Amino acid sequence: MFSCWLSRLCRGLSTPTGRVTHLIQGSLSRRLMLSSQRRIPELSSFVARTNTCGELRSSHLGQEVTLCGWIQYRRQNIFLVLRDFHGLVQVVIPQDESAASVKKILCEAPMESVVQVSGTVISRPPGQENPKMPTGEIEIKVKSAQLLNTCKKLPFEIKDFVKKTEALRLQYRYLDLRSFQMQYNLRLRSRMVMKMREYLCNLHGFVDIETPTLFKRTPGGAKEFVIPSREPGKFYCLPQSPQQFKQLLMVGGLDRYFQVARCYRDEGSRPDRQPEFTQIDIEMSFVDQIGIRSLIEGLLQYSWPSDKDPVVVPFPSMTFAEALASYGTDKPDTRFGMKIVDISDVFRNTKVGFLQDALSKPQGTVKAICISEGTKYLKRKDIESLRKLAADHFNQSFSLSQEVLPVFPKANRNWNSPVAKSIMEEQRSELIRLMEIQEDGVVLLTAGEHRKACSVLGKLRLECADLLEARGLVLRDPALFSFLWVVDFPLFLPKEENPGELESAHHPFTAPHPSDIHLLHTEPKQVRSQHYDLVLNGNEIGGGSIRIHDAELQRYILATLLKEDVKLLSHLLQALDFGAPPHGGIALGLDRLICLVTGAPSIRDVIAFPKSFRGHDLMSNAPDSLPPEELKPYHIQVSWPADSEAEKSSLNQPYHPES
């Protein structure tokens, strides 16, 4: 049949289309000749699997099945565990001589080789069931097998209990993705995002809109990644978030927008931060803060994994001032106590020098936290470590008015605390009453300006919790998810490098609190914002605000208070002048949220291909250098200082991952 078809093609050479058929014939002839000269893998016998490894149960007994997967484990050349994305199943390797070829394939193939097996689903012998495996009641009696691809020696075993450095995991990320934990994390992430889309689009009328990732430099916020263009001296920037675009969509009358948005910040990585990350980005018109908070509570409740304790709404709220005063941070972990207590009145008439000095200054205060059972679980070296941590928190040694000292109101020990002997009996009694100190309690005391004193004790509070839990005392239930709204943030903060100037506490598009607008012209540092953060177990997982929709107010804040170049935002200011509706929104950090839900130690464990701690891709060695001829169209020339020749030459050497 093929030869007849080919001869008809040859006869077609005499027709007007003969040149086309001649090309086809030549191509076919060359392919036939090449196939006869080299060995092409035989895939014609490949049959698609009938089932996945994780779906077979007792209800499938007696069925003939074909499975494909990786060899995870082999025991005594009798049993083999086959794995795919859906689960594990045990395979019985045939031992009779008639199936010698099948046994050879399954017994000689290295671990993690890809195989196809066909056989019958049978029950495991009585007493050999594995209740820990969903497929633990059955096994596959193999009749035929095919080696689809062999595996070379691995850099590490594909087992969750085998410890691997993060650098090695990132260098061979495609292997790390085979682990159960990584696949569980990514599957859960996918399910939650799907449910969020369903909730927003199908139940609340949101529109999923993509926004550009090539934008321009904008004032305020984090550093942006710069992208060269072919126009001399002009650059794009990758957006830190779709903030301006989603506000422009509200001006455009879209009313309810959301996006699973990629965002970029040219900052150092941390366990909970990446140069590129993902947000669930939301904006709404004609809405107030309560409406947005209610929407997000419903969104999380609807998308929450079924294998976790259900989300209880509404979430409690706390002002920024309350959070700082009680927990020393704007993202408090409310799963345990150990709150900060103001004990200034206890020591108002103290003779202790540094306490007197602190209380004599404006905003001077004395603060303390009580570590329950501290004398039982903490040692002298722990207390000294906490004091050193407090000093390092401000990157300098404390002055006397910023010292952190241990006090043991009920215990018969001082640990050389210089303040203990100077505390009068009535002060000690009042301290015990005010802080509800039990027999083994230890008080960490500091004095100084309110915000600094609270901040350092907030840091020590978390460190104490880590120390106590390391010694066996459970303070934070890992199965508990404690949500909290933090509201009434300051609109502005003094710049660190120049305290006389202001910067936005969050971003310059946040609207001031209605009752504080009159203070913009007189006391801008006292103005509260309509910003709100969502906190989960001491981690910020979302932040948003009601936006400024009045162009004149936006110009005043940018130009007069923040001293920014308004020309950079002329497009937004012009849009606000064209009938912008009142609007507001929020962005949830998807990576951080999934990290907390799964209990992963880092957001890199819930991202398929993350960057390293230093922002590198250890798998592909990005970022990488480019030759001068490829940079020329972008009008960029890389210059190296005279003492950087070694570094320059190292770019052409093999890359060594971070340890």
PDB file of N, CA, C and O in Angstrom, residues 36 85 128 150 178 210 233 284 318 454-456 484 486 501 539 541 638 640 656:
ATOM      1  N   SER A  36      16.994   3.779   8.609  1.00  0.00           N
ATOM      2  CA  SER A  36      17.679   2.505   8.400  1.00  0.00           C
ATOM      3  C   SER A  36      19.130   2.565   8.843  1.00  0.00           C
ATOM      4  O   SER A  36      19.761   1.554   9.082  1.00  0.00           O
ATOM      5  N   PHE A  85       2.416  10.805  40.273  1.00  0.00           N
ATOM      6  CA  PHE A  85       1.946  12.017  40.951  1.00  0.00           C
ATOM      7  C   PHE A  85       0.736  11.754  41.834  1.00  0.00           C
ATOM      8  O   PHE A  85       0.436  12.510  42.753  1.00  0.00           O
ATOM      9  N   GLN A 128      -0.706  -8.752  55.674  1.00  0.00           N
ATOM     10  CA  GLN A 128       0.307  -7.957  54.984  1.00  0.00           C
ATOM     11  C   GLN A 128      -0.259  -6.644  54.428  1.00  0.00           C
ATOM     12  O   GLN A 128       0.394  -5.959  53.650  1.00  0.00           O
ATOM     13  N   THR A 150      15.768   4.828  31.835  1.00  0.00           N
ATOM     14  CA  THR A 150      16.597   4.470  32.982  1.00  0.00           C
ATOM     15  C   THR A 150      17.067   5.720  33.696  1.00  0.00           C
ATOM     16  O   THR A 150      17.083   6.811  33.118  1.00  0.00           O
ATOM     17  N   ARG A 178       9.819  15.676  42.863  1.00  0.00           N
ATOM     18  CA  ARG A 178       9.245  14.333  42.942  1.00  0.00           C
ATOM     19  C   ARG A 178       8.857  13.940  44.364  1.00  0.00           C
ATOM     20  O   ARG A 178       8.156  12.945  44.557  1.00  0.00           O
ATOM     21  N   GLU A 210      -5.569  40.533  33.416  1.00  0.00           N
ATOM     22  CA  GLU A 210      -4.111  40.567  33.450  1.00  0.00           C
ATOM     23  C   GLU A 210      -3.615  41.992  33.247  1.00  0.00           C
ATOM     24  O   GLU A 210      -4.148  42.735  32.424  1.00  0.00           O
ATOM     25  N   GLY A 233      19.040  55.148  26.708  1.00  0.00           N
ATOM     26  CA  GLY A 233      18.794  55.783  27.995  1.00  0.00           C
ATOM     27  C   GLY A 233      17.409  55.583  28.571  1.00  0.00           C
ATOM     28  O   GLY A 233      17.069  56.210  29.579  1.00  0.00           O
ATOM     29  N   MET A 284     -11.956  46.931  44.377  1.00  0.00           N
ATOM     30  CA  MET A 284     -13.405  47.106  44.263  1.00  0.00           C
ATOM     31  C   MET A 284     -13.744  48.586  44.312  1.00  0.00           C
ATOM     32  O   MET A 284     -13.072  49.372  44.987  1.00  0.00           O
ATOM     33  N   MET A 318      -7.514  44.645  65.724  1.00  0.00           N
ATOM     34  CA  MET A 318      -6.719  45.326  66.730  1.00  0.00           C
ATOM     35  C   MET A 318      -6.074  46.541  66.069  1.00  0.00           C
ATOM     36  O   MET A 318      -5.651  46.464  64.911  1.00  0.00           O
ATOM     37  N   CYS A 454       8.880  48.785  73.363  1.00  0.00           N
ATOM     38  CA  CYS A 454       7.924  47.757  72.941  1.00  0.00           C
ATOM     39  C   CYS A 454       8.521  46.876  71.851  1.00  0.00           C
ATOM     40  O   CYS A 454       8.337  45.649  71.851  1.00  0.00           O
ATOM     41  N   SER A 455       9.254  47.495  70.927  1.00  0.00           N
ATOM     42  CA  SER A 455       9.814  46.746  69.807  1.00  0.00           C
ATOM     43  C   SER A 455      10.802  45.685  70.277  1.00  0.00           C
ATOM     44  O   SER A 455      10.766  44.538  69.824  1.00  0.00           O
ATOM     45  N   VAL A 456      11.682  46.057  71.202  1.00  0.00           N
ATOM     46  CA  VAL A 456      12.682  45.088  71.647  1.00  0.00           C
ATOM     47  C   VAL A 456      12.037  43.970  72.461  1.00  0.00           C
ATOM     48  O   VAL A 456      12.411  42.796  72.341  1.00  0.00           O
ATOM     49  N   LEU A 484      -6.003  37.719  62.332  1.00  0.00           N
ATOM     50  CA  LEU A 484      -6.180  38.998  63.027  1.00  0.00           C
ATOM     51  C   LEU A 484      -6.081  40.135  62.019  1.00  0.00           C
ATOM     52  O   LEU A 484      -5.174  40.152  61.180  1.00  0.00           O
ATOM     53  N   VAL A 486      -5.202  44.042  61.629  1.00  0.00           N
ATOM     54  CA  VAL A 486      -4.559  45.177  62.292  1.00  0.00           C
ATOM     55  C   VAL A 486      -4.919  46.426  61.492  1.00  0.00           C
ATOM     56  O   VAL A 486      -4.724  46.465  60.265  1.00  0.00           O
ATOM     57  N   GLU A 501      12.015  64.372  57.280  1.00  0.00           N
ATOM     58  CA  GLU A 501      11.182  64.167  56.103  1.00  0.00           C
ATOM     59  C   GLU A 501      10.273  62.955  56.313  1.00  0.00           C
ATOM     60  O   GLU A 501      10.544  62.092  57.141  1.00  0.00           O
ATOM     61  N   ASN A 539       2.373  36.390  61.134  1.00  0.00           N
ATOM     62  CA  ASN A 539       2.907  36.692  59.808  1.00  0.00           C
ATOM     63  C   ASN A 539       1.898  37.528  59.037  1.00  0.00           C
ATOM     64  O   ASN A 539       0.712  37.185  58.986  1.00  0.00           O
ATOM     65  N   ILE A 541       0.006  38.289  55.966  1.00  0.00           N
ATOM     66  CA  ILE A 541      -0.310  37.563  54.735  1.00  0.00           C
ATOM     67  C   ILE A 541      -1.106  38.413  53.752  1.00  0.00           C
ATOM     68  O   ILE A 541      -1.408  37.963  52.641  1.00  0.00           O
ATOM     69  N   VAL A 638      29.151  47.128  30.009  1.00  0.00           N
ATOM     70  CA  VAL A 638      29.527  46.736  31.365  1.00  0.00           C
ATOM     71  C   VAL A 638      30.983  47.111  31.596  1.00  0.00           C
ATOM     72  O   VAL A 638      31.865  46.718  30.831  1.00  0.00           O
ATOM     73  N   TRP A 640      34.222  47.200  34.427  1.00  0.00           N
ATOM     74  CA  TRP A 640      34.700  46.540  35.634  1.00  0.00           C
ATOM     75  C   TRP A 640      35.831  47.362  36.242  1.00  0.00           C
ATOM     76  O   TRP A 640      36.733  47.784  35.539  1.00  0.00           O
ATOM     77  N   HIS A 656      29.267  27.630  41.345  1.00  0.00           N
ATOM     78  CA  HIS A 656      29.192  26.798  42.555  1.00  0.00           C
ATOM     79  C   HIS A 656      28.028  27.282  43.400  1.00  0.00           C
ATOM     80  O   HIS A 656      27.994  28.436  43.819  1.00  0.00           O
TER      81      HIS A 656
END
